[in-house]
């Protein structure tokens, strides 16, 4: 049985073990998948311990994605572009780093939600690790514009500069660059049940997506609906799809995601 783990701080809430165990069952693989709580600054030691236990791979979650990026002996192109790593694979020379967040989001938006991205104008709230991971894949999906807005403007400017693409711009004052087809909340405001401060008039006729899922996404999605969003979705599908992409990186097999997503959805909707 091969060993995998999700490393983060805190990590007790993570659904990753359930998702990966379900994928393993659906694809006939023997996989053990653990949660390991790792305080910031201790990822190198935790990875050594995981390797000593026979660990083949790890998912990396908040707040360790930057640390994983710095520690990886080899980086995929999408991890380099995101400057963050959420998937590590054990190799002879150490750990190979990848980032599956953007692929997971694009798959959820286009396949599960049925929201096409080509030629769409996208407003992205947030410029942290998750926003870094999704900006490049959204541009690759053919969007017409990516307008980035962040509480700390310097981070939005850095994200746009890193995109090095004329379609990616920082939101103008008062957000005169609308209307938008899609508004994505990639901030952590929902962790405390709150909403990011956003320009007025953003949601009229747009679809709204929160990277958070379940109860933590409700404040943003209710606000979006009340302000004219025509469709809303939370980030549960992204969570399952980025896990499926990690599973593919590790096992070379693409697991079916629909049964896992519908099972988790039914549970979360009852909370
Ligand atoms: P992060 O690196 O800590 O960045 C946090 C971002 O949220 C920054 O842009 C920060 O702005 C902003 N922010 C935090 N509190 C805010 C508030 N009260 N008002 C406005 N902006 C606020 O975190 P991250 O890794 O980007 O993750 C962001 C969220 O995405 C997390 O909640 C995470 O759970 C979620 N996520 C979901 C998935 C999924 O699969 N569904 C995958 C990855 C991440 P400043 O720069 O001003 O601090």
mmCIF file of C-alpha atoms and ligand atoms in Angstrom:
data_model
loop_
_atom_site.group_PDB
_atom_site.id
_atom_site.type_symbol
_atom_site.label_atom_id
_atom_site.label_comp_id
_atom_site.label_asym_id
_atom_site.label_seq_id
_atom_site.Cartn_x
_atom_site.Cartn_y
_atom_site.Cartn_z
ATOM 1 C CA UNK A 1 0.000 0.000 0.000
ATOM 2 C CA UNK A 2 1.505 3.354 -1.001
ATOM 3 C CA UNK A 3 1.494 6.282 1.432
ATOM 4 C CA UNK A 4 0.435 9.874 0.681
ATOM 5 C CA UNK A 5 -0.447 12.783 2.979
ATOM 6 C CA UNK A 6 -1.812 16.301 3.071
ATOM 7 C CA UNK A 7 0.455 18.688 4.958
ATOM 8 C CA UNK A 8 -0.815 22.029 6.273
ATOM 9 C CA UNK A 9 -1.509 24.087 9.378
ATOM 10 C CA UNK A 10 -4.171 23.537 10.493
ATOM 11 C CA UNK A 11 -5.124 20.440 8.521
ATOM 12 C CA UNK A 12 -7.737 18.712 10.673
ATOM 13 C CA UNK A 13 -10.580 20.002 8.456
ATOM 14 C CA UNK A 14 -9.048 18.744 5.192
ATOM 15 C CA UNK A 15 -11.286 16.613 2.954
ATOM 16 C CA UNK A 16 -8.257 15.410 0.939
ATOM 17 C CA UNK A 17 -7.948 12.001 2.691
ATOM 18 C CA UNK A 18 -11.586 11.210 1.916
ATOM 19 C CA UNK A 19 -11.269 12.359 -1.688
ATOM 20 C CA UNK A 20 -8.070 10.402 -2.388
ATOM 21 C CA UNK A 21 -9.330 7.275 -0.662
ATOM 22 C CA UNK A 22 -12.484 7.469 -2.778
ATOM 23 C CA UNK A 23 -10.391 7.889 -5.962
ATOM 24 C CA UNK A 24 -8.246 4.901 -4.919
ATOM 25 C CA UNK A 25 -11.339 2.740 -4.404
ATOM 26 C CA UNK A 26 -12.817 3.834 -7.749
ATOM 27 C CA UNK A 27 -9.592 3.034 -9.630
ATOM 28 C CA UNK A 28 -8.684 -0.158 -7.729
ATOM 29 C CA UNK A 29 -5.511 1.158 -6.074
ATOM 30 C CA UNK A 30 -4.220 0.465 -2.575
ATOM 31 C CA UNK A 31 -3.513 3.912 -1.126
ATOM 32 C CA UNK A 32 -3.130 5.148 2.441
ATOM 33 C CA UNK A 33 -3.626 8.922 2.726
ATOM 34 C CA UNK A 34 -2.992 10.768 6.012
ATOM 35 C CA UNK A 35 -3.323 14.274 7.415
ATOM 36 C CA UNK A 36 -0.134 15.655 8.947
ATOM 37 C CA UNK A 37 -0.176 18.996 10.763
ATOM 38 C CA UNK A 38 3.007 20.930 9.973
ATOM 39 C CA UNK A 39 3.672 24.396 11.438
ATOM 40 C CA UNK A 40 5.263 26.954 9.091
ATOM 41 C CA UNK A 41 9.043 26.529 8.882
ATOM 42 C CA UNK A 42 8.907 22.786 9.536
ATOM 43 C CA UNK A 43 8.038 21.433 6.103
ATOM 44 C CA UNK A 44 11.552 20.106 5.344
ATOM 45 C CA UNK A 45 11.543 18.006 8.528
ATOM 46 C CA UNK A 46 7.990 16.802 7.865
ATOM 47 C CA UNK A 47 8.913 15.717 4.329
ATOM 48 C CA UNK A 48 11.958 13.834 5.621
ATOM 49 C CA UNK A 49 9.696 12.031 8.101
ATOM 50 C CA UNK A 50 7.153 11.257 5.352
ATOM 51 C CA UNK A 51 9.918 9.890 3.100
ATOM 52 C CA UNK A 52 11.263 7.776 5.978
ATOM 53 C CA UNK A 53 7.751 6.309 6.383
ATOM 54 C CA UNK A 54 7.723 5.407 2.686
ATOM 55 C CA UNK A 55 5.653 8.388 1.530
ATOM 56 C CA UNK A 56 5.367 8.709 -2.250
ATOM 57 C CA UNK A 57 3.662 12.071 -2.439
ATOM 58 C CA UNK A 58 2.062 14.945 -0.564
ATOM 59 C CA UNK A 59 -0.552 17.599 -1.072
ATOM 60 C CA UNK A 60 0.460 20.935 0.400
ATOM 61 C CA UNK A 61 -2.129 23.342 1.718
ATOM 62 C CA UNK A 62 -2.257 26.722 3.506
ATOM 63 C CA UNK A 63 0.189 28.129 4.612
ATOM 64 C CA UNK A 64 2.941 25.901 3.208
ATOM 65 C CA UNK A 65 2.650 26.247 -0.593
ATOM 66 C CA UNK A 66 5.459 28.816 -0.797
ATOM 67 C CA UNK A 67 7.692 26.743 1.459
ATOM 68 C CA UNK A 68 7.068 23.698 -0.733
ATOM 69 C CA UNK A 69 7.953 25.779 -3.798
ATOM 70 C CA UNK A 70 11.298 26.704 -2.217
ATOM 71 C CA UNK A 71 12.051 23.116 -1.129
ATOM 72 C CA UNK A 72 11.229 21.250 -4.350
ATOM 73 C CA UNK A 73 14.261 19.826 -6.153
ATOM 74 C CA UNK A 74 12.404 20.082 -9.477
ATOM 75 C CA UNK A 75 9.415 22.221 -10.483
ATOM 76 C CA UNK A 76 6.800 21.758 -13.201
ATOM 77 C CA UNK A 77 6.160 24.709 -15.522
ATOM 78 C CA UNK A 78 2.804 25.388 -13.838
ATOM 79 C CA UNK A 79 4.391 25.391 -10.355
ATOM 80 C CA UNK A 80 7.081 27.808 -11.550
ATOM 81 C CA UNK A 81 4.441 30.080 -12.999
ATOM 82 C CA UNK A 82 2.296 29.921 -9.829
ATOM 83 C CA UNK A 83 5.334 30.349 -7.553
ATOM 84 C CA UNK A 84 3.507 27.887 -5.295
ATOM 85 C CA UNK A 85 3.389 24.087 -4.962
ATOM 86 C CA UNK A 86 0.349 22.055 -3.878
ATOM 87 C CA UNK A 87 1.545 18.614 -5.088
ATOM 88 C CA UNK A 88 4.875 16.931 -4.281
ATOM 89 C CA UNK A 89 6.052 13.610 -5.737
ATOM 90 C CA UNK A 90 8.958 11.652 -4.272
ATOM 91 C CA UNK A 91 11.815 11.241 -6.742
ATOM 92 C CA UNK A 92 15.359 9.915 -6.419
ATOM 93 C CA UNK A 93 16.849 13.380 -5.976
ATOM 94 C CA UNK A 94 14.186 14.722 -3.568
ATOM 95 C CA UNK A 95 10.670 16.057 -4.186
ATOM 96 C CA UNK A 96 9.219 17.234 -7.495
ATOM 97 C CA UNK A 97 6.788 20.167 -7.129
ATOM 98 C CA UNK A 98 3.650 20.775 -9.180
ATOM 99 C CA UNK A 99 0.559 22.976 -8.899
ATOM 100 C CA UNK A 100 -2.848 21.529 -9.773
ATOM 101 C CA UNK A 101 -5.046 24.350 -8.373
ATOM 102 C CA UNK A 102 -5.471 26.155 -11.696
ATOM 103 C CA UNK A 103 -6.253 22.984 -13.644
ATOM 104 C CA UNK A 104 -8.797 22.078 -10.947
ATOM 105 C CA UNK A 105 -10.538 25.449 -11.140
ATOM 106 C CA UNK A 106 -10.675 25.537 -14.944
ATOM 107 C CA UNK A 107 -12.091 21.997 -15.030
ATOM 108 C CA UNK A 108 -14.734 22.821 -12.415
ATOM 109 C CA UNK A 109 -15.794 26.040 -14.155
ATOM 110 C CA UNK A 110 -15.973 24.639 -17.666
ATOM 111 C CA UNK A 111 -17.057 21.023 -17.083
ATOM 112 C CA UNK A 112 -18.943 20.877 -13.769
ATOM 113 C CA UNK A 113 -20.466 24.386 -13.817
ATOM 114 C CA UNK A 114 -20.729 24.539 -17.616
ATOM 115 C CA UNK A 115 -19.406 28.111 -17.695
ATOM 116 C CA UNK A 116 -17.262 28.634 -20.818
ATOM 117 C CA UNK A 117 -14.163 30.787 -20.317
ATOM 118 C CA UNK A 118 -13.118 31.666 -23.849
ATOM 119 C CA UNK A 119 -13.432 35.430 -24.498
ATOM 120 C CA UNK A 120 -14.945 36.028 -21.043
ATOM 121 C CA UNK A 121 -14.012 39.018 -18.871
ATOM 122 C CA UNK A 122 -12.953 37.827 -15.414
ATOM 123 C CA UNK A 123 -12.648 39.813 -12.185
ATOM 124 C CA UNK A 124 -10.322 38.151 -9.666
ATOM 125 C CA UNK A 125 -10.507 39.246 -6.007
ATOM 126 C CA UNK A 126 -7.377 38.240 -4.081
ATOM 127 C CA UNK A 127 -3.692 37.971 -4.932
ATOM 128 C CA UNK A 128 -2.433 35.320 -2.504
ATOM 129 C CA UNK A 129 -1.187 31.810 -3.202
ATOM 130 C CA UNK A 130 -4.479 30.563 -4.652
ATOM 131 C CA UNK A 131 -4.825 33.549 -6.987
ATOM 132 C CA UNK A 132 -1.236 32.998 -8.163
ATOM 133 C CA UNK A 133 -2.081 29.385 -8.960
ATOM 134 C CA UNK A 134 -5.210 30.144 -11.007
ATOM 135 C CA UNK A 135 -4.251 33.306 -12.934
ATOM 136 C CA UNK A 136 -2.083 31.570 -15.557
ATOM 137 C CA UNK A 137 -4.496 28.687 -16.257
ATOM 138 C CA UNK A 138 -7.413 31.161 -16.623
ATOM 139 C CA UNK A 139 -5.391 33.103 -19.223
ATOM 140 C CA UNK A 140 -4.480 29.819 -20.941
ATOM 141 C CA UNK A 141 -8.195 28.982 -21.120
ATOM 142 C CA UNK A 142 -8.647 31.935 -23.469
ATOM 143 C CA UNK A 143 -10.318 34.564 -21.290
ATOM 144 C CA UNK A 144 -10.485 38.079 -22.764
ATOM 145 C CA UNK A 145 -9.407 39.923 -19.599
ATOM 146 C CA UNK A 146 -8.246 39.227 -16.052
ATOM 147 C CA UNK A 147 -8.844 42.222 -13.776
ATOM 148 C CA UNK A 148 -7.140 41.719 -10.406
ATOM 149 C CA UNK A 149 -8.261 43.452 -7.200
ATOM 150 C CA UNK A 150 -6.673 42.980 -3.785
ATOM 151 C CA UNK A 151 -6.930 44.536 -0.320
ATOM 152 C CA UNK A 152 -3.168 45.168 -0.444
ATOM 153 C CA UNK A 153 -2.738 46.739 -3.900
ATOM 154 C CA UNK A 154 0.988 45.912 -4.178
ATOM 155 C CA UNK A 155 0.198 42.197 -4.249
ATOM 156 C CA UNK A 156 -2.285 42.677 -7.116
ATOM 157 C CA UNK A 157 0.402 44.619 -8.996
ATOM 158 C CA UNK A 158 2.941 41.821 -8.383
ATOM 159 C CA UNK A 159 0.480 39.172 -9.577
ATOM 160 C CA UNK A 160 -0.298 41.097 -12.761
ATOM 161 C CA UNK A 161 3.413 41.690 -13.411
ATOM 162 C CA UNK A 162 4.108 37.958 -12.969
ATOM 163 C CA UNK A 163 1.381 37.119 -15.530
ATOM 164 C CA UNK A 164 3.301 39.138 -18.145
ATOM 165 C CA UNK A 165 0.188 39.157 -20.339
ATOM 166 C CA UNK A 166 -1.583 42.298 -21.616
ATOM 167 C CA UNK A 167 -4.957 40.736 -20.759
ATOM 168 C CA UNK A 168 -4.052 40.801 -17.025
ATOM 169 C CA UNK A 169 -4.464 44.227 -15.409
ATOM 170 C CA UNK A 170 -4.936 45.688 -11.939
ATOM 171 C CA UNK A 171 -8.512 46.866 -11.269
ATOM 172 C CA UNK A 172 -8.922 50.557 -11.939
ATOM 173 C CA UNK A 173 -10.257 52.953 -9.299
ATOM 174 C CA UNK A 174 -14.018 52.424 -8.950
ATOM 175 C CA UNK A 175 -13.632 49.417 -11.207
ATOM 176 C CA UNK A 176 -14.547 51.173 -14.419
ATOM 177 C CA UNK A 177 -13.212 48.146 -16.330
ATOM 178 C CA UNK A 178 -16.485 46.184 -16.074
ATOM 179 C CA UNK A 179 -18.893 44.642 -16.920
ATOM 180 C CA UNK A 180 -17.652 41.153 -16.072
ATOM 181 C CA UNK A 181 -18.831 37.701 -17.080
ATOM 182 C CA UNK A 182 -17.278 36.010 -14.061
ATOM 183 C CA UNK A 183 -16.272 37.242 -10.581
ATOM 184 C CA UNK A 184 -13.958 34.932 -8.632
ATOM 185 C CA UNK A 185 -13.364 35.314 -4.901
ATOM 186 C CA UNK A 186 -9.873 33.975 -4.156
ATOM 187 C CA UNK A 187 -9.544 35.834 -0.864
ATOM 188 C CA UNK A 188 -9.445 34.224 2.556
ATOM 189 C CA UNK A 189 -12.121 36.636 3.901
ATOM 190 C CA UNK A 190 -14.671 33.811 4.190
ATOM 191 C CA UNK A 191 -12.493 32.005 6.736
ATOM 192 C CA UNK A 192 -13.813 34.462 9.317
ATOM 193 C CA UNK A 193 -17.311 34.475 7.786
ATOM 194 C CA UNK A 194 -16.646 37.851 6.154
ATOM 195 C CA UNK A 195 -16.674 39.384 2.713
ATOM 196 C CA UNK A 196 -13.849 41.164 0.917
ATOM 197 C CA UNK A 197 -14.601 44.852 0.320
ATOM 198 C CA UNK A 198 -15.449 44.956 -3.407
ATOM 199 C CA UNK A 199 -16.280 47.702 -5.915
ATOM 200 C CA UNK A 200 -20.016 48.352 -6.401
ATOM 201 C CA UNK A 201 -21.829 47.066 -9.479
ATOM 202 C CA UNK A 202 -19.514 44.137 -9.997
ATOM 203 C CA UNK A 203 -22.030 41.311 -10.142
ATOM 204 C CA UNK A 204 -24.743 42.555 -12.508
ATOM 205 C CA UNK A 205 -25.247 39.759 -15.045
ATOM 206 C CA UNK A 206 -22.076 37.921 -13.972
ATOM 207 C CA UNK A 207 -21.478 34.413 -12.649
ATOM 208 C CA UNK A 208 -19.861 34.381 -9.183
ATOM 209 C CA UNK A 209 -17.452 31.721 -7.891
ATOM 210 C CA UNK A 210 -15.897 31.417 -4.439
ATOM 211 C CA UNK A 211 -12.796 29.241 -3.964
ATOM 212 C CA UNK A 212 -14.112 28.548 -0.452
ATOM 213 C CA UNK A 213 -16.827 25.928 -0.169
ATOM 214 C CA UNK A 214 -19.779 25.116 2.048
ATOM 215 C CA UNK A 215 -20.762 27.500 4.861
ATOM 216 C CA UNK A 216 -17.630 29.649 4.443
ATOM 217 C CA UNK A 217 -18.670 30.537 0.881
ATOM 218 C CA UNK A 218 -22.229 31.490 1.780
ATOM 219 C CA UNK A 219 -21.637 35.166 2.699
ATOM 220 C CA UNK A 220 -19.929 35.926 -0.638
ATOM 221 C CA UNK A 221 -22.349 33.934 -2.785
ATOM 222 C CA UNK A 222 -25.451 35.391 -1.073
ATOM 223 C CA UNK A 223 -24.032 38.885 -1.515
ATOM 224 C CA UNK A 224 -23.324 38.151 -5.193
ATOM 225 C CA UNK A 225 -26.885 36.903 -5.794
ATOM 226 C CA UNK A 226 -28.385 39.875 -3.968
ATOM 227 C CA UNK A 227 -26.346 42.181 -6.216
ATOM 228 C CA UNK A 228 -27.369 40.657 -9.528
ATOM 229 C CA UNK A 229 -25.214 37.554 -10.090
ATOM 230 C CA UNK A 230 -27.065 35.208 -12.435
ATOM 231 C CA UNK A 231 -25.301 32.005 -11.305
ATOM 232 C CA UNK A 232 -23.148 31.160 -8.281
ATOM 233 C CA UNK A 233 -20.886 28.249 -7.302
ATOM 234 C CA UNK A 234 -18.565 27.436 -4.431
ATOM 235 C CA UNK A 235 -15.104 25.831 -4.619
ATOM 236 C CA UNK A 236 -15.986 22.242 -3.696
ATOM 237 C CA UNK A 237 -15.705 21.174 -7.334
ATOM 238 C CA UNK A 238 -12.289 22.833 -7.607
ATOM 239 C CA UNK A 239 -11.169 20.958 -4.502
ATOM 240 C CA UNK A 240 -12.189 17.611 -6.012
ATOM 241 C CA UNK A 241 -10.790 18.434 -9.476
ATOM 242 C CA UNK A 242 -7.405 19.645 -8.199
ATOM 243 C CA UNK A 243 -7.219 16.428 -6.164
ATOM 244 C CA UNK A 244 -7.996 14.406 -9.310
ATOM 245 C CA UNK A 245 -5.160 16.186 -11.107
ATOM 246 C CA UNK A 246 -2.788 15.354 -8.207
ATOM 247 C CA UNK A 247 -3.989 11.736 -8.331
ATOM 248 C CA UNK A 248 -3.160 11.691 -12.044
ATOM 249 C CA UNK A 249 0.325 13.153 -11.358
ATOM 250 C CA UNK A 250 1.003 10.386 -8.814
ATOM 251 C CA UNK A 251 -0.728 7.380 -10.340
ATOM 252 C CA UNK A 252 -1.003 8.152 -14.062
ATOM 253 C CA UNK A 253 -4.745 7.462 -13.900
ATOM 254 C CA UNK A 254 -7.568 10.018 -14.075
ATOM 255 C CA UNK A 255 -10.211 9.086 -11.468
ATOM 256 C CA UNK A 256 -13.914 9.767 -12.021
ATOM 257 C CA UNK A 257 -14.807 12.891 -10.027
ATOM 258 C CA UNK A 258 -18.607 13.102 -10.362
ATOM 259 C CA UNK A 259 -19.487 10.436 -7.744
ATOM 260 C CA UNK A 260 -17.036 11.890 -5.217
ATOM 261 C CA UNK A 261 -18.261 15.429 -5.778
ATOM 262 C CA UNK A 262 -21.924 14.520 -5.466
ATOM 263 C CA UNK A 263 -21.320 12.575 -2.238
ATOM 264 C CA UNK A 264 -19.420 15.465 -0.633
ATOM 265 C CA UNK A 265 -21.963 17.986 -1.923
ATOM 266 C CA UNK A 266 -24.834 16.116 -0.275
ATOM 267 C CA UNK A 267 -22.990 16.126 3.060
ATOM 268 C CA UNK A 268 -21.892 19.753 2.889
ATOM 269 C CA UNK A 269 -25.343 21.022 1.928
ATOM 270 C CA UNK A 270 -26.657 19.605 5.197
ATOM 271 C CA UNK A 271 -24.194 21.668 7.310
HETATM 272 P P1 LIG B 1 -3.314 33.463 1.125
HETATM 273 O O1 LIG B 1 -2.092 33.212 0.308
HETATM 274 O O2 LIG B 1 -3.190 33.612 2.608
HETATM 275 O O3 LIG B 1 -3.970 34.815 0.516
HETATM 276 C C1 LIG B 1 -5.115 35.353 1.115
HETATM 277 C C2 LIG B 1 -5.740 36.390 0.176
HETATM 278 O O4 LIG B 1 -6.981 36.802 0.773
HETATM 279 C C3 LIG B 1 -4.899 37.654 0.002
HETATM 280 O O5 LIG B 1 -5.172 38.205 -1.262
HETATM 281 C C4 LIG B 1 -5.458 38.552 1.117
HETATM 282 O O6 LIG B 1 -5.295 39.930 0.874
HETATM 283 C C5 LIG B 1 -6.929 38.216 1.011
HETATM 284 N N1 LIG B 1 -7.695 38.459 2.233
HETATM 285 C C6 LIG B 1 -7.600 37.807 3.413
HETATM 286 N N2 LIG B 1 -8.514 38.276 4.292
HETATM 287 C C7 LIG B 1 -9.191 39.260 3.637
HETATM 288 C C8 LIG B 1 -10.257 40.136 3.990
HETATM 289 N N3 LIG B 1 -10.818 40.088 5.215
HETATM 290 N N4 LIG B 1 -10.712 41.012 3.073
HETATM 291 C C9 LIG B 1 -10.158 41.062 1.837
HETATM 292 N N5 LIG B 1 -9.138 40.269 1.426
HETATM 293 C C10 LIG B 1 -8.667 39.381 2.329
HETATM 294 O O7 LIG B 1 -4.408 32.337 0.906
HETATM 295 P P2 LIG B 1 -4.633 31.494 -0.442
HETATM 296 O O8 LIG B 1 -3.760 30.303 -0.448
HETATM 297 O O9 LIG B 1 -4.564 32.431 -1.582
HETATM 298 O O10 LIG B 1 -6.129 30.940 -0.240
HETATM 299 C C11 LIG B 1 -7.258 31.792 -0.406
HETATM 300 C C12 LIG B 1 -8.502 30.977 -0.170
HETATM 301 O O11 LIG B 1 -8.715 30.072 -1.256
HETATM 302 C C13 LIG B 1 -8.381 30.129 1.090
HETATM 303 O O12 LIG B 1 -9.473 30.371 1.901
HETATM 304 C C14 LIG B 1 -8.361 28.711 0.597
HETATM 305 O O13 LIG B 1 -9.084 27.846 1.458
HETATM 306 C C15 LIG B 1 -9.057 28.810 -0.750
HETATM 307 N N6 LIG B 1 -8.567 27.763 -1.675
HETATM 308 C C16 LIG B 1 -9.463 26.850 -2.143
HETATM 309 C C17 LIG B 1 -9.039 25.852 -3.008
HETATM 310 C C18 LIG B 1 -10.014 24.841 -3.539
HETATM 311 O O14 LIG B 1 -9.573 23.799 -4.055
HETATM 312 N N7 LIG B 1 -11.309 25.080 -3.458
HETATM 313 C C19 LIG B 1 -7.694 25.783 -3.418
HETATM 314 C C20 LIG B 1 -6.806 26.750 -2.934
HETATM 315 C C21 LIG B 1 -7.269 27.724 -2.056
HETATM 316 P P3 LIG B 1 -3.960 40.705 1.364
HETATM 317 O O15 LIG B 1 -2.928 40.464 0.309
HETATM 318 O O16 LIG B 1 -4.402 42.115 1.460
HETATM 319 O O17 LIG B 1 -3.580 40.115 2.697
#
